[in-house]
Amino acid sequence: MIELRNITKTYNKDGGVEVKVLQGINLTIGRGEFVSIMAPSGMGKSTMMNIIGCLDQPTGGEYLLDGIEVAGMNDDDLSSIRNKKIGFVFQSFNLLPRTTALENVELPLIYSPDDLDIKAKAKSALEAVGLGDRVGHQPSELSGGQQQRVAIARALVNDPTLILADEPTGNLDSASSQEVMAIFKKLHLDGRTVILVTHEPEVAAQADRIIRMKDGQVVSDERRAN
Amino acid sequence: MKTSRIIGLAMSGLARQKMRTFLMMLGIVIGVATLTVIISLTKGAQHKVMKGIKNFGANSVMASAGGGRMFGPPDGSTVTLTMADAEAMQASIKGIKHIAPFTMHVAQTVVAGSKNTEAAVFGVTPAFADAWQWFAEKGDFISDEDVSGLSKNCVLGQTVVRELFGDQDPIGETVRLNNTNFTVVGVLTKRGASPHGMDMDNRVLVPLSTAMRRLYNTTALGMIRLYVDDPDRLDEVTASVTAILRERHHIAPPQEDDFRVTNSMAMAGTIKGVSKTLTTFLLLLASISLVVGGLVIANIMLISVNERKKEIGIRRAFGAKARDIRQQFLGEALIVTLFGGIGGTLLGIAISLAIAGIKKMPAVLSWEPFVLAIVFSAAVGIVAGLQPARKAAGLDPVNAIKG
């Protein structure tokens, strides 16, 4: 489902210094896998996530998503792919303030070209994360764990093939973290591809496969037998 | 993205920042309200002036003694306009149906019993009634016998009647002018205001000969009014009158005329010209306030784009295209200006009616301010929103989402 071939990413810092963040990543992730990508901070983890999530383009290499070459696509096509195939979950939730849980979850549906019953779909996504009774609440009226569950509902609502979570438990207490991790596991059991980007070993350990990165390269790829 | 979705997004975006939205709207409301007031009141004023011009008479050409000025009563010190001039006009200009030479003296004291008032005294011939299409409502007009016999009969305008006699019938009563007693033989129909706003009903008509010899001891006329059978020939007759008077008064072009000739068309043109200049100036002012309103919107929106970077990044991450973001922000600007435009028009109508009520001026409400407001507001919205919307759409999603 995801094939990265010799992906590189280079940033030009001020003063013309080139920083190579990714230095030839080769990686294949199959449909329905539950994968953790681990890396120390500043080692290209976010860049990886942005490239896999089609928010950013690699400097070099090939990226096939569902067999489609993504590298070199234009902005509109990338937006469509993000809308249809990818659901993001962020460390800081990234919900819109002063906006109800329901309206937050509706967001991806608004940009869908399909004719959908937006309200009904958003409501059932919230019910799926156990927040059916919180549809009218604003983020400021919800706990951290609830906010992250709203964010997961938002990531799910367009029925994406890939859930991409960046330190999803980084801002949560341990009880909320477990709730959120349980939801990811359930999503995986439902057949979705889940990629967790994290630097916490305990979180990474809950996935079936752990990919470790260092200095912009994959240093280990470990599958755990279930 | 569907229009209804863009509107929904823009509306909820604005609803989240009510104070900011209100401030953005305010400039447009003020600009459009000013525009509406100006249009309503100018139209009202024009309406009034055109009514006055109608009172002047569409078929008429008028020559007045004294040159240089545009309006106003004849210059009393100019004594060059004479009966001989009137006779020359009648002899050489074709198509004159009526010709009425007359004198005019403003601000004369008229006394009846213990009451007195100030009015204009006109020395007239019977042709005056035909030339002005203005007849006696009660009693008789000045007759040929009155003129030939230097009679002391007079005809009153309705304002003079009201001032001196109230509801009483003035026919047969005596009024005193310049120490001479006159018998009232008739009352004129009500005429209203002249194009210059003068009350045309505040006047006393006496025989022309009586005015010239008994009252004011003059050989000069104040004005000559010509009633032309065909209104299309107004300009031609006006030119002929000018030519005759120049020739008879020995005036060569660089020299200034000692008379002026006008007709209803020229009068309407002059007044329209003046009010057009004034209207243009006021509209310019209103436009400036709209431009300022637009600048305020553009400014606030640029700040708003900076503050909402994260929102933009989030939307982009979940599939919003650059175009969707642009439309959302442009939609916000348009909604602000359109609502501001509608609000401004309503406010403007309310203010116009209030001013019209207080100043006793007519206000003409019409569809134009509404259409103008919508068009102007939409234009301001698009122009003001374009740059912020472009900036928002151009943000790189990866950086935007960091906030």
XYZ file of C-alpha atoms in Angstrom:
629
model
C 0.000 0.000 0.000
C 2.815 2.386 0.863
C 6.048 2.075 -1.025
C 8.882 4.500 -0.371
C 11.850 4.097 -2.710
C 15.031 5.945 -1.943
C 13.164 8.981 -0.560
C 15.322 12.012 0.242
C 14.390 15.367 1.667
C 16.715 18.324 1.781
C 15.972 21.708 3.341
C 17.820 24.887 2.516
C 18.509 26.673 5.754
C 19.356 30.334 6.016
C 22.820 31.045 4.741
C 22.516 28.447 2.003
C 23.385 25.448 4.174
C 21.687 22.289 2.952
C 20.263 19.994 5.585
C 19.531 16.452 4.498
C 16.694 15.330 6.726
C 15.877 12.086 4.908
C 18.713 10.259 3.244
C 17.302 7.517 1.082
C 14.393 5.858 2.859
C 13.201 2.520 1.515
C 10.078 1.186 3.123
C 7.039 -0.873 2.246
C 3.939 -0.976 4.413
C 1.118 -3.322 3.486
C -2.611 -2.798 3.701
C -4.023 -3.260 7.196
C -0.681 -3.085 9.001
C -0.259 -1.398 12.391
C 3.160 0.237 12.290
C 5.123 2.480 14.645
C 7.801 4.762 13.322
C 10.238 5.652 16.083
C 12.875 8.275 16.000
C 14.494 10.682 18.432
C 13.266 14.259 18.095
C 14.684 16.144 15.154
C 15.652 12.982 13.278
C 13.251 13.372 10.377
C 10.222 11.873 12.021
C 7.863 14.772 11.248
C 9.215 15.072 7.751
C 8.499 11.381 7.218
C 4.976 11.845 8.445
C 4.419 14.890 6.239
C 5.666 13.050 3.177
C 3.664 9.882 3.872
C 0.653 12.115 4.590
C 1.082 13.921 1.274
C 1.435 17.276 3.020
C 4.963 17.622 1.737
C 6.832 16.411 -1.314
C 10.152 14.537 -1.148
C 13.210 16.083 -2.796
C 14.024 12.791 -4.490
C 12.823 9.207 -4.778
C 9.498 7.574 -5.469
C 6.410 7.308 -3.296
C 3.635 4.959 -4.351
C 0.424 5.210 -2.396
C -2.099 2.527 -3.390
C 0.028 2.014 -6.495
C -0.193 5.700 -7.502
C 2.971 7.772 -7.854
C 2.489 10.659 -5.458
C 5.851 12.421 -5.784
C 5.474 15.166 -8.363
C 1.699 15.493 -8.053
C 0.274 19.002 -8.042
C -1.254 20.697 -5.021
C -4.884 20.021 -5.970
C -4.280 16.301 -6.536
C -2.410 16.028 -3.238
C -5.340 17.747 -1.489
C -7.757 15.231 -2.993
C -5.579 12.336 -1.844
C -5.381 13.711 1.682
C -9.130 14.129 1.669
C -9.937 10.615 0.457
C -7.136 8.394 1.736
C -5.526 9.911 4.787
C -6.744 10.714 8.264
C -4.390 12.759 10.440
C -4.246 12.654 14.231
C -1.946 15.231 15.827
C -0.219 15.478 19.176
C -1.913 18.806 19.963
C -5.313 17.628 18.640
C -5.569 20.575 16.245
C -9.292 21.016 16.644
C -10.795 24.327 15.519
C -11.484 26.475 18.583
C -15.007 27.849 19.241
C -16.348 25.123 16.975
C -18.449 22.184 18.152
C -17.189 18.609 18.125
C -19.685 17.835 15.366
C -18.523 20.725 13.180
C -14.903 19.724 13.743
C -15.651 16.200 12.570
C -17.574 17.523 9.562
C -14.474 19.331 8.292
C -13.086 16.632 5.936
C -16.574 15.936 4.559
C -16.987 19.577 3.530
C -14.080 19.169 1.136
C -15.279 15.853 -0.245
C -16.504 15.991 -3.836
C -19.161 13.383 -3.032
C -22.710 14.239 -2.112
C -22.859 13.128 1.505
C -25.157 13.441 4.460
C -22.515 15.400 6.330
C -24.289 15.700 9.676
C -25.232 12.035 9.892
C -21.760 10.822 8.918
C -20.051 13.119 11.408
C -22.426 12.044 14.164
C -21.820 8.341 13.589
C -18.038 8.916 13.589
C -18.351 10.607 16.988
C -20.476 7.696 18.220
C -17.785 5.299 17.033
C -15.264 6.933 19.402
C -17.793 6.973 22.231
C -18.657 10.677 22.103
C -22.209 10.484 20.789
C -23.327 12.598 23.750
C -20.765 15.370 23.160
C -21.640 16.519 19.641
C -22.506 20.074 20.665
C -19.484 20.601 22.927
C -16.655 22.917 21.976
C -13.042 21.781 22.427
C -12.661 24.008 25.497
C -15.497 22.069 27.147
C -13.817 18.680 26.592
C -10.982 16.893 28.378
C -7.721 16.174 26.558
C -8.673 12.549 25.982
C -12.093 13.562 24.654
C -10.514 16.160 22.363
C -8.191 13.545 20.934
C -11.125 11.199 20.386
C -12.918 13.988 18.490
C -9.754 14.349 16.423
C -9.741 10.610 15.729
C -13.406 10.771 14.699
C -12.424 13.550 12.312
C -9.619 11.404 10.902
C -12.037 8.506 10.390
C -15.048 10.248 9.026
C -14.075 10.163 5.362
C -13.291 6.450 5.572
C -9.586 6.793 4.751
C -7.345 3.845 4.028
C -4.531 5.254 6.150
C -4.658 6.698 9.680
C -1.527 8.717 10.347
C -0.978 9.664 13.982
C 1.836 11.922 15.165
C 2.541 11.416 18.893
C -1.204 10.981 19.512
C -0.716 10.387 23.241
C 1.989 13.002 23.749
C -0.349 15.458 25.481
C -2.455 12.915 27.382
C -2.394 11.321 30.841
C -1.924 7.579 30.989
C -5.628 6.698 31.331
C -6.562 8.796 28.304
C -3.545 7.425 26.445
C -4.799 3.887 26.944
C -8.274 4.802 25.714
C -6.821 6.382 22.602
C -4.461 3.451 21.958
C -7.415 1.076 22.342
C -9.221 2.972 19.604
C -6.211 2.667 17.289
C -6.027 -1.058 17.936
C -9.704 -1.416 17.133
C -9.248 0.530 13.913
C -6.427 -1.847 13.008
C -8.617 -4.854 13.748
C -11.285 -3.325 11.493
C -8.726 -3.581 8.704
C -7.356 -0.081 8.503
C -3.710 0.775 8.024
C -2.461 2.688 11.072
C 0.905 4.424 11.267
C 1.997 5.855 14.608
C 4.904 8.253 14.706
C 6.325 8.461 18.211
C 9.439 8.562 20.305
C 7.881 6.711 23.245
C 8.869 3.006 23.322
C 5.731 1.984 25.298
C 3.484 3.487 22.661
C 5.525 2.082 19.800
C 5.448 -1.345 21.387
C 1.687 -1.612 20.927
C 2.067 -1.837 17.156
C 2.780 -5.029 15.198
C 5.797 -3.558 13.508
C 8.348 -1.035 14.721
C 10.500 0.928 12.325
C 13.367 2.853 13.921
C 14.979 5.818 12.257
C 18.126 7.740 12.972
C 19.842 10.528 11.067
C 17.296 10.321 8.284
C 17.721 6.638 7.658
C 15.884 3.470 8.650
C 18.091 1.658 11.142
C 15.826 -1.232 12.088
C 12.556 -2.789 10.979
C 11.184 -5.255 13.476
C 7.982 -7.322 13.116
C 6.507 -8.780 16.201
C 4.728 -12.076 16.019
C 1.240 -11.871 17.480
C -16.752 23.148 -3.557
C -20.442 23.964 -3.582
C -21.480 27.595 -3.131
C -23.751 26.693 -0.230
C -20.782 25.078 1.549
C -18.589 28.144 0.920
C -21.314 30.393 2.338
C -21.729 28.106 5.348
C -17.976 28.091 6.012
C -17.676 31.851 5.615
C -20.663 32.479 7.864
C -19.392 30.247 10.662
C -15.937 31.835 10.311
C -17.487 35.274 10.790
C -19.733 34.113 13.615
C -16.663 32.954 15.550
C -15.304 36.547 15.567
C -18.376 38.687 16.099
C -16.620 41.875 17.206
C -14.155 41.751 14.356
C -16.961 41.090 11.881
C -18.919 44.041 13.244
C -15.938 46.387 12.910
C -15.325 45.255 9.351
C -18.975 45.840 8.509
C -19.113 49.277 10.106
C -17.066 51.068 7.451
C -19.254 49.727 4.677
C -22.453 50.541 6.575
C -21.349 54.163 7.004
C -20.227 54.514 3.394
C -23.364 53.021 1.914
C -25.643 54.936 4.294
C -23.973 58.201 3.210
C -24.419 57.210 -0.407
C -28.098 56.451 0.120
C -28.761 59.714 1.941
C -27.023 61.731 -0.768
C -28.959 60.051 -3.549
C -32.342 60.365 -1.810
C -31.906 64.004 -0.861
C -30.418 65.116 -4.183
C -33.251 63.424 -5.994
C -35.675 65.169 -3.703
C -34.030 68.549 -4.362
C -33.996 67.936 -8.108
C -37.643 67.022 -7.992
C -38.397 70.321 -6.283
C -36.342 72.323 -8.791
C -37.968 70.613 -11.760
C -41.373 71.486 -10.335
C -40.224 75.110 -10.151
C -39.072 74.995 -13.742
C -42.433 73.630 -14.756
C -43.934 76.662 -13.015
C -41.691 78.917 -15.094
C -43.373 77.553 -18.192
C -42.088 75.240 -20.878
C -42.946 77.473 -23.854
C -41.364 80.634 -22.593
C -38.395 82.838 -23.358
C -37.682 85.694 -21.013
C -35.473 88.752 -21.484
C -34.504 90.663 -18.320
C -32.842 94.008 -17.912
C -29.306 93.901 -16.522
C -26.619 91.441 -17.535
C -24.018 89.336 -15.851
C -26.177 87.426 -13.413
C -27.806 84.050 -13.843
C -30.944 84.471 -11.780
C -32.913 86.920 -9.748
C -35.103 89.924 -10.395
C -34.177 92.486 -13.049
C -31.555 95.032 -12.170
C -33.546 98.169 -11.340
C -30.700 100.485 -12.303
C -30.658 99.212 -15.883
C -33.067 101.318 -17.908
C -32.209 100.126 -21.399
C -35.000 97.580 -21.874
C -37.991 99.424 -23.322
C -41.371 99.000 -24.951
C -39.680 99.688 -28.284
C -37.591 96.538 -27.757
C -40.753 94.522 -27.195
C -42.347 95.959 -30.311
C -39.227 95.151 -32.351
C -39.345 91.542 -31.150
C -42.989 91.165 -32.015
C -42.359 92.626 -35.459
C -39.367 90.515 -36.438
C -39.600 87.158 -34.648
C -41.959 84.573 -36.079
C -44.013 82.214 -33.957
C -44.525 84.456 -30.937
C -47.997 83.709 -29.630
C -47.952 86.183 -26.774
C -45.533 88.883 -25.754
C -45.724 90.415 -22.300
C -43.539 93.363 -21.362
C -43.636 94.049 -17.627
C -41.961 95.842 -14.767
C -41.051 94.246 -11.462
C -40.291 95.865 -8.124
C -39.525 93.518 -5.252
C -40.072 94.101 -1.535
C -42.786 96.760 -1.831
C -44.977 97.504 1.152
C -48.641 96.726 0.531
C -51.152 98.090 3.048
C -54.789 97.130 3.570
C -56.538 98.765 6.526
C -54.382 98.124 9.564
C -52.400 95.251 7.984
C -49.378 95.424 5.754
C -47.074 92.983 4.002
C -44.144 92.967 1.598
C -44.691 91.749 -1.939
C -43.374 92.180 -5.476
C -45.285 94.689 -7.608
C -45.622 93.896 -11.316
C -46.749 96.326 -13.960
C -48.450 94.179 -16.597
C -50.579 94.111 -19.730
C -53.406 91.613 -20.379
C -50.912 89.541 -22.416
C -49.137 88.745 -19.131
C -51.876 86.230 -18.270
C -51.501 84.417 -21.597
C -47.700 84.532 -21.605
C -47.563 82.995 -18.128
C -50.669 80.841 -18.644
C -51.734 82.294 -15.355
C -55.211 83.693 -14.939
C -57.530 85.198 -12.390
C -59.224 82.650 -10.217
C -61.717 85.187 -8.896
C -62.735 88.509 -10.441
C -60.930 89.924 -13.498
C -57.391 90.233 -14.801
C -55.862 93.620 -15.770
C -57.690 94.746 -18.943
C -56.709 96.830 -21.986
C -58.868 99.657 -20.600
C -56.931 99.503 -17.309
C -53.681 99.956 -19.257
C -54.903 102.705 -21.594
C -56.630 104.579 -18.742
C -53.763 104.248 -16.214
C -56.392 102.788 -13.867
C -55.745 102.104 -10.210
C -57.030 98.523 -10.318
C -54.909 95.630 -9.097
C -54.866 91.801 -9.039
C -53.461 89.984 -5.992
C -51.524 86.760 -5.613
C -52.849 84.275 -3.059
C -50.094 84.873 -0.488
C -50.872 88.600 -0.409
C -54.587 87.815 -0.031
C -53.872 85.513 2.886
C -51.578 88.049 4.580
C -53.890 91.035 4.197
C -57.400 89.628 4.105
C -57.229 86.124 5.609
C -60.361 84.255 4.577
C -62.217 87.431 3.530
C -63.071 88.103 -0.111
C -60.665 90.902 -1.228
C -62.535 91.806 -4.435
C -63.597 95.457 -4.266
C -61.346 96.164 -1.293
C -58.657 98.833 -1.324
C -54.916 98.279 -0.967
C -52.312 100.994 -0.708
C -49.101 100.924 -2.751
C -46.547 103.714 -2.662
C -49.181 106.141 -1.246
C -51.640 105.329 -4.005
C -54.922 103.540 -3.392
C -55.770 100.604 -5.657
C -58.999 98.642 -5.968
C -58.646 94.855 -5.979
C -60.394 93.501 -9.086
C -59.105 89.934 -9.116
C -57.174 87.148 -7.421
C -54.657 84.952 -9.280
C -54.659 81.149 -9.180
C -52.050 79.572 -6.892
C -48.722 79.057 -8.650
C -46.193 77.909 -6.030
C -42.430 78.405 -6.102
C -40.289 79.694 -8.959
C -37.181 77.714 -10.077
C -35.183 79.876 -7.662
C -37.456 79.036 -4.792
C -39.250 82.386 -4.739
C -42.917 82.393 -3.742
C -44.665 83.350 -6.993
C -47.940 83.965 -5.187
C -46.547 86.860 -3.166
C -47.219 89.579 -5.746
C -49.502 92.423 -6.777
C -50.254 93.058 -10.463
C -51.100 96.599 -11.590
C -51.509 98.024 -15.127
C -48.114 98.489 -16.824
C -48.805 102.152 -17.604
C -49.842 102.844 -14.003
C -46.665 101.233 -12.673
C -44.400 103.132 -15.069
C -45.958 106.577 -14.801
C -47.877 106.769 -11.521
C -45.886 104.522 -9.188
C -42.270 104.424 -10.261
C -41.827 107.145 -12.859
C -39.780 105.103 -15.324
C -39.690 104.410 -19.043
C -37.807 101.153 -18.642
C -39.172 97.619 -18.518
C -37.971 94.911 -16.123
C -38.617 91.971 -18.390
C -40.198 90.861 -21.619
C -41.740 87.439 -21.676
C -42.430 85.629 -24.939
C -44.786 82.705 -25.276
C -43.671 80.590 -28.232
C -46.146 78.335 -30.018
C -43.607 75.546 -30.546
C -41.329 74.558 -27.626
C -38.812 73.113 -30.106
C -38.122 76.647 -31.310
C -37.118 77.907 -27.836
C -33.404 78.100 -28.578
C -33.967 79.720 -31.968
C -36.234 82.385 -30.457
C -33.788 82.903 -27.596
C -31.024 83.548 -30.127
C -33.213 85.965 -32.106
C -34.128 87.911 -28.963
C -30.460 88.181 -28.029
C -29.524 89.358 -31.524
C -32.283 91.992 -31.618
C -31.402 93.371 -28.184
C -27.678 93.518 -28.981
C -28.378 95.365 -32.184
C -30.859 97.786 -30.622
C -28.619 98.401 -27.604
C -25.489 98.692 -29.791
C -23.587 95.940 -28.040
C -20.670 94.345 -29.878
C -19.568 90.857 -28.667
C -16.586 91.617 -26.376
C -18.830 94.094 -24.614
C -21.028 92.652 -21.889
C -24.780 92.410 -22.518
C -27.007 94.806 -20.553
C -29.723 92.138 -20.513
C -30.023 88.392 -20.250
C -32.244 85.987 -22.086
C -33.247 82.660 -20.682
C -35.714 79.863 -21.324
C -36.920 76.884 -19.321
C -34.513 74.487 -21.061
C -31.486 76.650 -20.326
C -32.672 77.137 -16.767
C -33.115 73.412 -16.229
C -29.689 72.884 -17.744
C -28.006 75.387 -15.424
C -29.667 74.073 -12.301
C -29.003 70.482 -13.285
C -25.400 71.395 -13.906
C -25.018 72.953 -10.465
C -26.708 70.071 -8.692
C -24.697 67.578 -10.748
C -21.438 69.161 -9.614
C -22.607 69.074 -6.011
C -23.834 65.493 -6.310
C -20.601 64.383 -7.931
C -18.647 65.952 -5.101
C -20.789 64.295 -2.429
C -20.683 60.944 -4.191
C -16.923 61.250 -4.303
C -16.918 61.752 -0.535
C -19.140 58.713 -0.051
C -16.878 56.683 -2.329
C -13.856 57.693 -0.291
C -15.536 56.405 2.846
C -16.282 53.162 1.006
C -12.656 52.885 -0.064
C -11.569 53.482 3.527
C -14.074 50.821 4.627
C -12.545 48.468 2.082
C -9.050 49.195 3.353
C -10.169 48.454 6.911
C -11.612 45.124 5.767
C -8.463 44.235 3.843
C -6.348 45.132 6.847
C -8.374 43.211 9.399
C -8.532 40.218 7.077
C -4.778 40.180 6.552
C -4.328 40.107 10.323
C -7.005 37.447 10.543
C -5.190 35.256 7.993
C -2.065 35.422 10.153
C -4.018 34.498 13.254
C -5.826 31.690 11.524
C -2.762 30.041 9.995
C -3.331 26.941 12.061
C -6.954 26.680 10.984
C -5.849 26.991 7.377
C -3.218 24.285 7.906
C -5.765 21.957 9.503
C -8.219 22.480 6.665
C -5.479 21.803 4.119
C -4.427 18.609 5.957
C -7.966 17.273 5.658
C -8.221 17.926 1.970
C -9.053 21.611 1.428
C -7.568 22.748 -1.874
C -5.868 26.135 -2.105
C -8.932 27.244 -4.071
C -11.253 26.217 -1.215
C -9.307 28.360 1.240
C -9.313 31.295 -1.158
C -13.068 31.021 -1.655
C -13.667 30.779 2.081
C -11.816 34.024 2.820
C -13.198 35.814 -0.208
C -16.638 34.610 0.860
C -16.128 36.124 4.292
C -15.170 39.494 2.805
C -18.139 39.405 0.433
C -20.628 38.483 3.123
C -19.340 41.266 5.362
C -19.644 43.861 2.606
C -23.001 42.639 1.297
C -24.599 42.628 4.729
C -22.910 45.977 5.386
C -24.356 47.244 2.112
C -27.883 46.137 2.942
C -27.610 47.496 6.487
C -26.177 50.759 5.164
C -29.030 51.200 2.689
C -31.639 50.660 5.387
C -29.826 53.074 7.719
C -29.524 55.578 4.870
C -33.254 55.376 4.125
C -34.049 55.955 7.801
C -31.694 58.966 7.947
C -33.087 60.411 4.686
C -36.628 60.208 5.983
C -35.576 61.771 9.281
C -33.771 64.664 7.556
C -36.682 65.139 5.163
C -39.014 65.296 8.158
C -36.914 67.791 10.122
C -35.872 70.079 7.280
C -39.204 69.797 5.457
C -37.332 68.686 2.371
C -38.590 66.045 0.002
C -36.616 62.774 -0.044
C -37.133 60.594 -3.082
C -36.549 56.930 -2.293
C -35.711 54.812 -5.278
C -34.234 51.487 -6.260
C -30.909 53.012 -7.327
C -29.263 53.223 -3.890
C -30.090 49.563 -3.299
C -28.565 48.412 -6.563
C -25.601 50.757 -6.140
C -25.069 49.531 -2.588
C -25.044 45.888 -3.667
C -22.746 46.531 -6.616
C -20.388 48.805 -4.671
C -20.269 46.531 -1.641
C -19.606 43.449 -3.718
C -16.841 45.287 -5.554
C -15.293 46.500 -2.301
C -15.581 42.980 -0.843
C -13.849 41.364 -3.797
C -11.093 43.957 -3.967
C -10.522 43.991 -0.198
C -10.758 40.219 0.189
C -8.635 39.238 -2.771
C -5.196 39.820 -1.289
C -5.941 38.239 2.118
C -7.628 35.288 0.397
C -4.644 34.816 -1.892
C -2.295 34.967 1.029
C -4.352 32.389 2.924
C -4.506 30.055 -0.054
C -0.797 30.405 -0.699
C 0.289 29.225 2.758
C 2.315 26.041 2.798
C 0.224 23.450 4.702
C 3.223 22.038 6.580
C 4.184 25.440 7.994
C 0.624 26.661 8.441
C -0.341 23.760 10.669
C 2.444 24.672 13.105
C 0.474 27.901 13.675
